C-alpha cells in the first residue's frame, strides 16, 4: 500500500518523519486505514516508500502517542479502535476585556488579535530563520549525558564567558562568575529585587517605565517613587529631591531604547545620573535588553561606573527569540552568590538547553548580519509609522529611528482619561491591541499616550481604525 510520495527537498520540505506521520493520519481520518486494521510492518512500509526503518518507526510511535495507533510488544501496529473525535468547532470570536490580567498574561496566549500594535516583541517572521534552527540542530548532536543534570547555578559557563567578552567590548570588565544566567531578563530583575530589597524599601523608577517591573515591585511590596523620563535620561531635579526626602535604595532605568518611549540616554545624562547615585549612595539597576537593536554606540552605565554601583541586566528576547527565555545579570562579586541563591530558591537552575542554543547562535557569524538587517527593517518601519502618525494628527514623544517603540498620543478628545479606555476597548473589538499609557505608570494614571510597536503598526487597518474613530469623535459619538 503506497500512501504518499516523500518530498526530499531538504530546505523547504517537512522532515520525512513529519511527512510519514501526516500521510498515515490522513489515511486514518479518511478511513483508508480503518479501525483495527493492521499496518504494514516497519520494514515493509520503509521498502514501499523508500524510507529508513528509523523514519517509519518514529512516525508510528508518534501516532501511538497521539492515540491513533495501538501497539503491543512483539506484535504489529494497528489503527486504534477508539472513536476519533471530530474537529472542535471554531468558537465565535469575542473581543477580550482590557485589563491588567489580559495585558500581563492572557495576551501572550491570545492569537485572536490580528494587529498587535501594542505588543513588545518582533514579528515571528522577522526572526533569524537560519541561525536558531541551525543551533537547535547542533544541540541535537550533543550527547544526552552532557545535558541530563540540572546544570551550574550560575548557568552554562561557555555562554557566561561569551557574555563577559561582549561586555568588555563596551568597557564593562566582569568575570564569568560575576554573571548569572536567568530565565529571561524579567527574572533577572525579580532576582535583584528579592535579593537586595525588603518590603517597604524605597526605590525610584522612570515614568513611564517597563510595565512588568512595576508588577514585580508591587508583588514584593516595595515603595515606588517616579522620576520623569526625558529625551536624554531622567529628570535629575526630581530624583535629587526624592533622594533627599526618602532613603532611596535603588534606581531602575533603561539606558537604551527604553520601553515604552524608545528613548536612549545621552552621555551627559548618564554621567548626571551616576553622580546622583554616588552622592546619595543608591544602586542603579540598568535594564539593557534592546542594545543589540541600536545601530550606533550608546552609554552603558555599568561600564561607566562599574558593577559595584550598577547592576546590569540584559537578555536575548529581542536579538534571538522571545521563546528562548535566556537573560542574565552582571554584578559585583559579593552580590553574585546571594543572587544565585535567590535564583535557586525560586526555581533551581535555568534551562541549560536554551543557554546552549543561545551560545550557538551568538557564535555563528551570520548573527551579526541578521542583526544589521533587523536594524534596517526597524529604521524603515519607524519612518513609515511616524509618517502615518503625523498624517493622523498624533503627538510623537520622540523619534529614535531605532528599536521597537514609539510613544505617541492621538489627538483630542480621545487623549486622556476614560477616552483612552474607550479607545482601547473599541480597538480590541476591531482586532487591534493598543497599549495605553496607564499600563506603564505605577499609579495607573492616564495621560493619553500609547505605546506603538513599529514592526506591527504599519498595517493600513490600524490607521483606518483611527480615521473612523476621529470621524466618530467629530460627529459627537463613538463607533
Short mmCIF file of C-alpha atoms in Angstrom, two decimals:
data_model
loop_
_atom_site.label_atom_id
_atom_site.label_comp_id
_atom_site.label_asym_id
_atom_site.label_seq_id
_atom_site.Cartn_x
_atom_site.Cartn_y
_atom_site.Cartn_z
CA UNK A 1 0.00 0.00 0.00
CA UNK A 2 1.54 3.29 -1.15
CA UNK A 3 0.18 6.19 0.89
CA UNK A 4 2.36 9.09 -0.32
CA UNK A 5 5.41 10.12 -2.29
CA UNK A 6 8.09 11.55 0.05
CA UNK A 7 9.25 15.09 -0.74
CA UNK A 8 13.02 15.06 -0.27
CA UNK A 9 13.78 18.76 -0.74
CA UNK A 10 15.83 19.35 2.40
CA UNK A 11 15.48 23.11 2.75
CA UNK A 12 11.76 23.55 2.09
CA UNK A 13 10.02 20.24 2.79
CA UNK A 14 8.91 18.97 6.22
CA UNK A 15 11.03 16.20 7.72
CA UNK A 16 10.39 12.69 6.42
CA UNK A 17 9.05 11.73 9.86
CA UNK A 18 6.55 14.60 9.68
CA UNK A 19 5.52 13.64 6.15
CA UNK A 20 5.06 9.97 7.08
CA UNK A 21 3.04 10.74 10.20
CA UNK A 22 0.85 13.19 8.28
CA UNK A 23 0.18 10.68 5.48
CA UNK A 24 -0.78 7.98 7.98
CA UNK A 25 -3.04 10.33 9.93
CA UNK A 26 -4.74 11.45 6.72
CA UNK A 27 -5.36 7.83 5.72
CA UNK A 28 -6.82 7.08 9.17
CA UNK A 29 -9.08 10.15 9.09
CA UNK A 30 -10.28 9.20 5.58
CA UNK A 31 -10.87 5.56 6.71
CA UNK A 32 -8.43 4.29 4.10
CA UNK A 33 -6.91 2.69 7.19
CA UNK A 34 -9.91 1.54 9.21
CA UNK A 35 -10.16 0.94 12.99
CA UNK A 36 -8.50 -2.34 13.93
CA UNK A 37 -6.62 -2.69 10.62
CA UNK A 38 -3.01 -3.83 10.86
CA UNK A 39 -0.41 -1.54 9.33
CA UNK A 40 2.40 -2.86 7.15
CA UNK A 41 5.44 -3.87 9.12
CA UNK A 42 8.03 -1.18 9.65
CA UNK A 43 10.40 -2.84 7.16
CA UNK A 44 7.66 -3.28 4.56
CA UNK A 45 6.45 0.33 4.85
CA UNK A 46 10.06 1.54 4.60
CA UNK A 47 10.65 -0.53 1.42
CA UNK A 48 7.38 0.59 -0.19
CA UNK A 49 8.12 4.29 0.34
CA UNK A 50 11.90 4.38 0.07
CA UNK A 51 12.37 5.37 3.69
CA UNK A 52 14.61 4.24 6.51
CA UNK A 53 13.18 1.99 9.19
CA UNK A 54 14.13 4.66 11.74
CA UNK A 55 11.86 7.20 9.99
CA UNK A 56 8.92 4.78 9.88
CA UNK A 57 9.40 3.71 13.50
CA UNK A 58 9.46 7.35 14.62
CA UNK A 59 6.26 8.12 12.67
CA UNK A 60 4.45 5.03 14.00
CA UNK A 61 5.45 5.85 17.58
CA UNK A 62 4.30 9.44 17.17
CA UNK A 63 0.82 8.26 16.19
CA UNK A 64 0.80 5.76 19.07
CA UNK A 65 1.50 8.66 21.44
CA UNK A 66 -1.43 10.55 19.89
CA UNK A 67 -3.79 7.60 20.30
CA UNK A 68 -4.26 6.99 16.55
CA UNK A 69 -2.33 3.70 16.56
CA UNK A 70 -2.04 0.88 19.06
CA UNK A 71 0.97 -1.33 19.61
CA UNK A 72 1.85 -4.35 21.71
CA UNK A 73 5.41 -5.54 22.36
CA UNK A 74 6.35 -8.12 19.73
CA UNK A 75 3.11 -7.58 17.78
CA UNK A 76 2.05 -5.37 14.89
CA UNK A 77 0.78 -1.80 14.82
CA UNK A 78 -2.97 -1.40 14.36
CA UNK A 79 -5.29 1.53 13.87
CA UNK A 80 -6.85 2.40 17.20
CA UNK A 81 -10.43 1.24 17.66
CA UNK A 82 -11.21 4.26 19.80
CA UNK A 83 -13.58 6.68 18.12
CA UNK A 84 -11.68 9.68 16.82
CA UNK A 85 -13.11 12.95 17.97
CA UNK A 86 -14.38 15.27 15.27
CA UNK A 87 -12.52 18.56 14.96
CA UNK A 88 -13.82 21.02 17.52
CA UNK A 89 -15.95 23.82 16.05
CA UNK A 90 -14.26 27.19 15.88
CA UNK A 91 -15.87 29.34 18.59
CA UNK A 92 -17.25 32.72 17.71
CA UNK A 93 -14.62 35.36 18.35
CA UNK A 94 -15.31 37.63 21.31
CA UNK A 95 -13.07 40.61 21.98
CA UNK A 96 -11.19 40.23 25.29
CA UNK A 97 -11.74 42.76 28.03
CA UNK A 98 -8.90 45.19 28.55
CA UNK A 99 -7.27 44.95 31.96
CA UNK A 100 -4.05 44.13 33.78
CA UNK A 101 -4.69 40.37 33.63
CA UNK A 102 -5.08 40.33 29.86
CA UNK A 103 -2.17 42.70 29.29
CA UNK A 104 0.21 40.84 31.59
CA UNK A 105 -0.67 37.22 30.93
CA UNK A 106 -3.52 36.34 28.60
CA UNK A 107 -2.24 38.40 25.67
CA UNK A 108 0.77 36.11 25.30
CA UNK A 109 -1.57 33.20 24.53
CA UNK A 110 -4.24 35.23 22.70
CA UNK A 111 -3.87 34.61 18.96
CA UNK A 112 -7.23 36.19 18.12
CA UNK A 113 -5.80 39.71 17.87
CA UNK A 114 -4.66 40.23 14.28
CA UNK A 115 -2.92 43.61 14.72
CA UNK A 116 -0.64 43.67 17.77
CA UNK A 117 0.33 47.35 17.62
CA UNK A 118 0.88 47.44 21.38
CA UNK A 119 2.99 44.30 21.84
CA UNK A 120 6.63 44.22 22.92
CA UNK A 121 8.32 41.77 20.56
CA UNK A 122 9.43 41.32 16.96
CA UNK A 123 7.07 39.59 14.49
CA UNK A 124 7.78 35.86 14.24
CA UNK A 125 8.79 36.08 10.57
CA UNK A 126 11.42 38.72 11.37
CA UNK A 127 13.48 36.32 13.48
CA UNK A 128 16.59 34.59 12.23
CA UNK A 129 15.30 31.79 10.03
CA UNK A 130 18.72 30.14 9.81
CA UNK A 131 20.71 30.80 13.00
CA UNK A 132 18.33 29.40 15.61
CA UNK A 133 17.29 26.28 13.64
CA UNK A 134 20.97 25.60 12.97
CA UNK A 135 21.74 25.96 16.67
CA UNK A 136 18.95 23.54 17.59
CA UNK A 137 20.23 21.00 15.05
CA UNK A 138 23.69 21.30 16.58
CA UNK A 139 22.22 20.70 20.02
CA UNK A 140 20.55 17.50 18.84
CA UNK A 141 24.06 16.08 18.34
CA UNK A 142 25.15 16.75 21.92
CA UNK A 143 25.18 13.52 23.98
CA UNK A 144 22.28 13.45 26.40
CA UNK A 145 24.74 12.64 29.21
CA UNK A 146 26.09 16.20 28.87
CA UNK A 147 22.65 17.76 29.38
CA UNK A 148 20.92 15.41 31.80
CA UNK A 149 21.92 17.20 35.02
CA UNK A 150 20.48 20.41 36.46
CA UNK A 151 23.49 22.47 35.40
CA UNK A 152 25.52 25.08 37.25
CA UNK A 153 23.64 27.55 39.50
CA UNK A 154 25.21 30.47 37.61
CA UNK A 155 24.30 28.99 34.23
CA UNK A 156 26.12 27.49 31.25
CA UNK A 157 29.72 28.66 31.61
CA UNK A 158 30.65 28.98 27.88
CA UNK A 159 27.75 31.40 27.43
CA UNK A 160 28.82 33.37 30.52
CA UNK A 161 32.34 33.59 29.11
CA UNK A 162 30.97 34.82 25.79
CA UNK A 163 28.83 37.46 27.53
CA UNK A 164 31.85 38.64 29.54
CA UNK A 165 33.78 39.15 26.28
CA UNK A 166 30.86 41.09 24.74
CA UNK A 167 30.54 43.33 27.78
CA UNK A 168 34.28 44.02 27.71
CA UNK A 169 33.82 45.40 24.18
CA UNK A 170 31.54 48.04 25.76
CA UNK A 171 34.03 48.78 28.55
CA UNK A 172 32.46 46.66 31.30
CA UNK A 173 35.03 44.30 32.80
CA UNK A 174 33.48 41.38 34.70
CA UNK A 175 34.49 37.77 35.25
CA UNK A 176 32.21 34.89 34.14
CA UNK A 177 31.48 34.19 37.82
CA UNK A 178 30.01 37.69 38.13
CA UNK A 179 27.38 36.79 35.52
CA UNK A 180 24.21 34.94 36.49
CA UNK A 181 22.09 33.44 33.70
CA UNK A 182 18.35 33.65 34.28
CA UNK A 183 15.01 32.68 32.78
CA UNK A 184 14.80 35.91 30.80
CA UNK A 185 15.68 39.48 31.80
CA UNK A 186 12.42 39.83 33.75
CA UNK A 187 13.50 37.06 36.13
CA UNK A 188 16.87 38.80 36.48
CA UNK A 189 15.04 41.93 37.70
CA UNK A 190 12.99 39.81 40.10
CA UNK A 191 16.13 38.18 41.49
CA UNK A 192 17.79 41.56 42.06
CA UNK A 193 14.70 42.90 43.84
CA UNK A 194 14.26 39.82 46.04
CA UNK A 195 17.96 39.74 46.94
CA UNK A 196 18.57 43.43 47.65
CA UNK A 197 15.24 44.82 48.81
CA UNK A 198 12.75 44.16 51.58
CA UNK A 199 9.07 45.14 51.89
CA UNK A 200 8.77 48.86 52.49
CA UNK A 201 12.14 49.77 50.94
CA UNK A 202 12.11 52.85 48.70
CA UNK A 203 13.13 52.77 45.04
CA UNK A 204 12.87 55.14 42.09
CA UNK A 205 11.64 54.20 38.63
CA UNK A 206 11.23 56.05 35.38
CA UNK A 207 7.83 57.41 34.42
CA UNK A 208 6.72 55.84 32.17
CA UNK A 209 8.59 52.57 32.66
CA UNK A 210 8.66 48.85 31.86
CA UNK A 211 5.27 47.53 32.95
CA UNK A 212 6.43 44.15 34.28
CA UNK A 213 8.95 45.86 36.57
CA UNK A 214 6.05 47.67 38.25
CA UNK A 215 4.29 44.36 38.86
CA UNK A 216 7.40 42.76 40.36
CA UNK A 217 7.93 45.71 42.71
CA UNK A 218 4.28 45.61 43.76
CA UNK A 219 4.43 41.85 44.45
CA UNK A 220 7.45 42.43 46.69
CA UNK A 221 5.71 45.36 48.45
CA UNK A 222 8.39 47.88 47.53
CA UNK A 223 7.61 51.61 47.88
CA UNK A 224 7.92 53.13 44.41
CA UNK A 225 8.69 56.76 43.52
CA UNK A 226 8.60 58.01 39.94
CA UNK A 227 11.09 60.18 38.08
CA UNK A 228 10.01 61.58 34.68
CA UNK A 229 11.88 60.17 31.70
CA UNK A 230 13.46 62.74 29.39
CA UNK A 231 14.98 62.51 25.94
CA UNK A 232 18.48 62.42 27.49
CA UNK A 233 17.84 60.35 30.60
CA UNK A 234 15.80 61.17 33.69
CA UNK A 235 14.81 64.45 35.34
CA UNK A 236 17.67 64.89 37.82
CA UNK A 237 15.91 67.58 39.88
CA UNK A 238 13.08 65.19 40.72
CA UNK A 239 15.49 62.36 41.59
CA UNK A 240 17.62 64.68 43.73
CA UNK A 241 14.54 65.80 45.67
CA UNK A 242 13.37 62.22 46.18
CA UNK A 243 16.80 61.12 47.39
CA UNK A 244 16.84 63.94 49.95
CA UNK A 245 13.36 63.13 51.28
CA UNK A 246 13.43 59.32 51.15
CA UNK A 247 16.01 56.55 51.74
CA UNK A 248 16.19 55.51 48.08
CA UNK A 249 17.86 52.10 47.84
CA UNK A 250 17.96 51.78 44.05
CA UNK A 251 17.03 53.47 40.78
CA UNK A 252 15.75 51.30 37.92
CA UNK A 253 16.46 52.67 34.44
CA UNK A 254 16.58 51.51 30.83
CA UNK A 255 19.57 53.11 29.18
CA UNK A 256 18.97 52.30 25.53
CA UNK A 257 15.69 52.26 23.52
CA UNK A 258 13.56 52.49 26.63
CA UNK A 259 10.29 50.61 26.92
CA UNK A 260 7.87 52.31 26.23
CA UNK A 261 9.25 55.66 24.96
CA UNK A 262 12.11 54.38 22.76
CA UNK A 263 14.48 56.99 24.24
CA UNK A 264 18.20 56.44 24.93
CA UNK A 265 20.46 58.13 27.48
CA UNK A 266 22.93 60.72 26.27
CA UNK A 267 26.44 60.58 27.70
CA UNK A 268 25.75 63.75 29.72
CA UNK A 269 22.51 62.29 31.08
CA UNK A 270 24.32 59.09 32.07
CA UNK A 271 27.03 60.95 33.98
CA UNK A 272 24.49 63.14 35.79
CA UNK A 273 22.54 60.08 36.97
CA UNK A 274 25.68 58.32 38.17
CA UNK A 275 26.82 61.41 40.10
CA UNK A 276 23.46 61.45 41.89
CA UNK A 277 23.77 57.74 42.68
CA UNK A 278 27.24 58.31 44.13
CA UNK A 279 26.17 61.35 46.13
CA UNK A 280 23.12 59.65 47.68
CA UNK A 281 24.60 56.13 47.87
CA UNK A 282 21.94 54.24 45.97
CA UNK A 283 22.42 51.46 43.44
CA UNK A 284 21.43 51.74 39.80
CA UNK A 285 19.79 48.73 38.16
CA UNK A 286 20.34 49.05 34.41
CA UNK A 287 17.87 47.20 32.16
CA UNK A 288 19.56 46.97 28.76
CA UNK A 289 17.66 44.35 26.75
CA UNK A 290 17.45 46.30 23.46
CA UNK A 291 21.06 47.40 22.92
CA UNK A 292 21.53 44.99 20.00
CA UNK A 293 18.79 46.87 18.11
CA UNK A 294 20.63 50.20 18.28
CA UNK A 295 22.83 50.92 15.22
CA UNK A 296 25.27 53.30 16.94
CA UNK A 297 27.15 53.21 20.28
CA UNK A 298 25.39 54.49 23.39
CA UNK A 299 26.34 54.90 27.07
CA UNK A 300 26.36 51.81 29.27
CA UNK A 301 26.02 52.88 32.89
CA UNK A 302 27.66 49.73 34.24
CA UNK A 303 30.71 50.35 32.06
CA UNK A 304 30.94 53.99 33.21
CA UNK A 305 30.57 53.31 36.96
CA UNK A 306 31.48 49.63 37.36
CA UNK A 307 29.47 46.76 38.85
CA UNK A 308 29.86 47.99 42.42
CA UNK A 309 27.46 50.88 41.66
CA UNK A 310 25.43 49.47 38.75
CA UNK A 311 23.79 46.06 38.40
CA UNK A 312 23.50 45.26 34.72
CA UNK A 313 20.51 43.28 33.36
CA UNK A 314 20.00 42.10 29.80
CA UNK A 315 18.76 39.18 27.73
CA UNK A 316 18.22 37.74 24.28
CA UNK A 317 14.47 38.00 23.68
CA UNK A 318 14.95 40.89 21.24
CA UNK A 319 18.11 39.68 19.49
CA UNK A 320 17.48 35.89 19.31
CA UNK A 321 13.84 35.00 20.12
CA UNK A 322 11.35 35.66 22.95
CA UNK A 323 10.60 31.96 23.42
CA UNK A 324 14.24 31.16 24.21
CA UNK A 325 13.88 32.91 27.62
CA UNK A 326 17.55 33.44 28.41
CA UNK A 327 18.58 36.55 30.31
CA UNK A 328 21.37 37.49 32.69
CA UNK A 329 22.62 39.93 35.26
CA UNK A 330 26.18 41.11 35.87
CA UNK A 331 27.10 42.42 39.29
CA UNK A 332 29.86 42.84 41.85
CA UNK A 333 31.42 39.62 43.12
CA UNK A 334 29.98 39.83 46.66
CA UNK A 335 26.47 40.03 45.19
CA UNK A 336 26.77 37.16 42.69
CA UNK A 337 26.44 34.35 45.23
CA UNK A 338 23.38 35.82 47.05
CA UNK A 339 21.67 36.34 43.67
CA UNK A 340 22.47 32.75 42.71
CA UNK A 341 20.93 31.51 45.96
CA UNK A 342 17.80 33.54 45.25
CA UNK A 343 17.62 32.05 41.76
CA UNK A 344 17.98 28.52 43.15
CA UNK A 345 15.28 29.10 45.75
CA UNK A 346 12.86 30.41 43.11
CA UNK A 347 13.28 27.65 40.55
CA UNK A 348 16.66 25.89 40.80
CA UNK A 349 18.90 26.27 37.76
CA UNK A 350 17.96 27.89 34.47
CA UNK A 351 17.47 25.87 31.27
CA UNK A 352 20.90 24.85 30.02
CA UNK A 353 19.46 23.58 26.73
CA UNK A 354 18.27 27.10 25.90
CA UNK A 355 21.53 28.63 27.11
CA UNK A 356 23.46 26.29 24.81
CA UNK A 357 21.18 27.28 21.92
CA UNK A 358 21.85 30.98 22.52
CA UNK A 359 25.57 30.29 22.73
CA UNK A 360 25.46 28.55 19.33
CA UNK A 361 23.55 31.47 17.80
CA UNK A 362 25.91 34.12 19.15
CA UNK A 363 28.99 32.25 17.94
CA UNK A 364 27.54 31.93 14.43
CA UNK A 365 28.96 34.63 12.18
CA UNK A 366 25.58 35.02 10.48
CA UNK A 367 24.03 36.52 13.62
CA UNK A 368 25.83 39.83 13.14
CA UNK A 369 24.46 40.06 9.59
CA UNK A 370 20.99 39.19 10.85
CA UNK A 371 21.09 41.99 13.45
CA UNK A 372 22.16 44.52 10.80
CA UNK A 373 19.14 43.50 8.72
CA UNK A 374 16.77 43.82 11.70
CA UNK A 375 18.06 47.31 12.50
CA UNK A 376 17.46 48.42 8.92
CA UNK A 377 13.94 46.96 8.87
CA UNK A 378 13.14 48.74 12.12
CA UNK A 379 14.51 52.03 10.79
CA UNK A 380 12.23 51.81 7.76
CA UNK A 381 9.29 50.86 9.99
CA UNK A 382 9.96 53.89 12.21
CA UNK A 383 9.88 56.19 9.17
CA UNK A 384 6.63 54.66 7.92
CA UNK A 385 4.79 54.67 11.25
CA UNK A 386 5.95 58.17 12.27
CA UNK A 387 4.71 59.49 8.91
CA UNK A 388 1.32 57.82 9.49
CA UNK A 389 1.14 59.35 12.98
CA UNK A 390 1.83 62.84 11.69
CA UNK A 391 -0.77 62.39 8.96
CA UNK A 392 -3.36 61.48 11.60
CA UNK A 393 -2.54 64.32 13.98
CA UNK A 394 -0.68 62.32 16.63
CA UNK A 395 1.77 63.92 19.05
CA UNK A 396 5.01 61.91 18.97
CA UNK A 397 7.07 62.00 22.19
CA UNK A 398 10.35 61.27 20.40
CA UNK A 399 11.58 59.70 17.18
CA UNK A 400 14.52 57.37 17.94
CA UNK A 401 14.50 55.81 14.47
CA UNK A 402 15.59 52.51 16.05
CA UNK A 403 14.28 49.80 18.33
CA UNK A 404 10.71 48.64 18.66
CA UNK A 405 8.80 51.53 20.18
CA UNK A 406 7.22 54.90 19.51
CA UNK A 407 5.40 56.70 22.31
CA UNK A 408 2.60 58.81 20.86
CA UNK A 409 -0.68 60.46 21.73
CA UNK A 410 -3.72 60.64 19.45
CA UNK A 411 -5.43 63.99 19.03
CA UNK A 412 -8.10 65.20 21.48
CA UNK A 413 -10.77 64.47 22.61
CA UNK A 414 -9.51 60.88 22.99
CA UNK A 415 -6.28 61.98 24.61
CA UNK A 416 -6.95 61.34 28.29
CA UNK A 417 -8.90 59.56 30.98
CA UNK A 418 -11.92 57.46 30.09
CA UNK A 419 -11.47 58.38 26.44
CA UNK A 420 -8.36 56.20 26.22
CA UNK A 421 -10.07 53.26 27.95
CA UNK A 422 -12.93 53.54 25.46
CA UNK A 423 -10.50 53.85 22.54
CA UNK A 424 -8.57 50.76 23.65
CA UNK A 425 -11.81 48.78 24.08
CA UNK A 426 -13.04 49.83 20.64
CA UNK A 427 -9.70 48.77 19.17
CA UNK A 428 -9.98 45.30 20.73
CA UNK A 429 -13.39 44.85 19.13
CA UNK A 430 -11.73 45.64 15.81
CA UNK A 431 -8.98 43.05 16.42
CA UNK A 432 -6.34 45.65 17.35
CA UNK A 433 -4.24 45.61 20.51
CA UNK A 434 -3.30 49.05 21.79
CA UNK A 435 -1.12 49.54 24.88
CA UNK A 436 -2.43 52.50 26.91
CA UNK A 437 -0.11 54.70 28.94
CA UNK A 438 -1.73 53.74 32.24
CA UNK A 439 -0.14 50.31 31.84
CA UNK A 440 3.30 51.92 32.22
CA UNK A 441 2.52 54.17 35.20
CA UNK A 442 2.87 52.96 38.83
CA UNK A 443 -0.40 54.66 39.81
CA UNK A 444 -2.25 53.70 36.64
CA UNK A 445 -2.60 57.35 35.61
CA UNK A 446 -3.73 58.04 32.07
CA UNK A 447 -2.41 60.98 30.06
CA UNK A 448 -3.44 59.83 26.61
CA UNK A 449 -0.19 58.16 25.50
CA UNK A 450 0.03 54.83 23.68
CA UNK A 451 3.00 52.54 23.09
CA UNK A 452 3.32 51.52 19.44
CA UNK A 453 5.49 48.65 18.23
CA UNK A 454 6.60 49.92 14.82
CA UNK A 455 7.11 46.40 13.48
CA UNK A 456 3.35 45.78 13.87
CA UNK A 457 1.99 49.30 13.28
CA UNK A 458 2.29 49.68 9.52
CA UNK A 459 -0.93 47.78 8.84
CA UNK A 460 -3.39 50.06 6.94
CA UNK A 461 -6.25 48.63 9.03
CA UNK A 462 -4.76 50.25 12.15
CA UNK A 463 -4.84 53.71 10.59
CA UNK A 464 -8.28 53.12 9.09
CA UNK A 465 -9.44 52.44 12.64
CA UNK A 466 -8.00 55.76 13.88
CA UNK A 467 -9.64 57.62 10.97
CA UNK A 468 -13.02 56.09 11.84
CA UNK A 469 -12.56 57.00 15.48
CA UNK A 470 -11.66 60.60 14.59
CA UNK A 471 -14.75 60.84 12.38
CA UNK A 472 -16.94 59.45 15.17
CA UNK A 473 -15.50 61.94 17.67
CA UNK A 474 -16.17 64.86 15.35
CA UNK A 475 -19.74 63.63 14.97
CA UNK A 476 -20.10 63.62 18.75
CA UNK A 477 -20.37 59.86 19.22
CA UNK A 478 -18.37 56.63 19.12
CA UNK A 479 -18.39 53.73 16.78
#
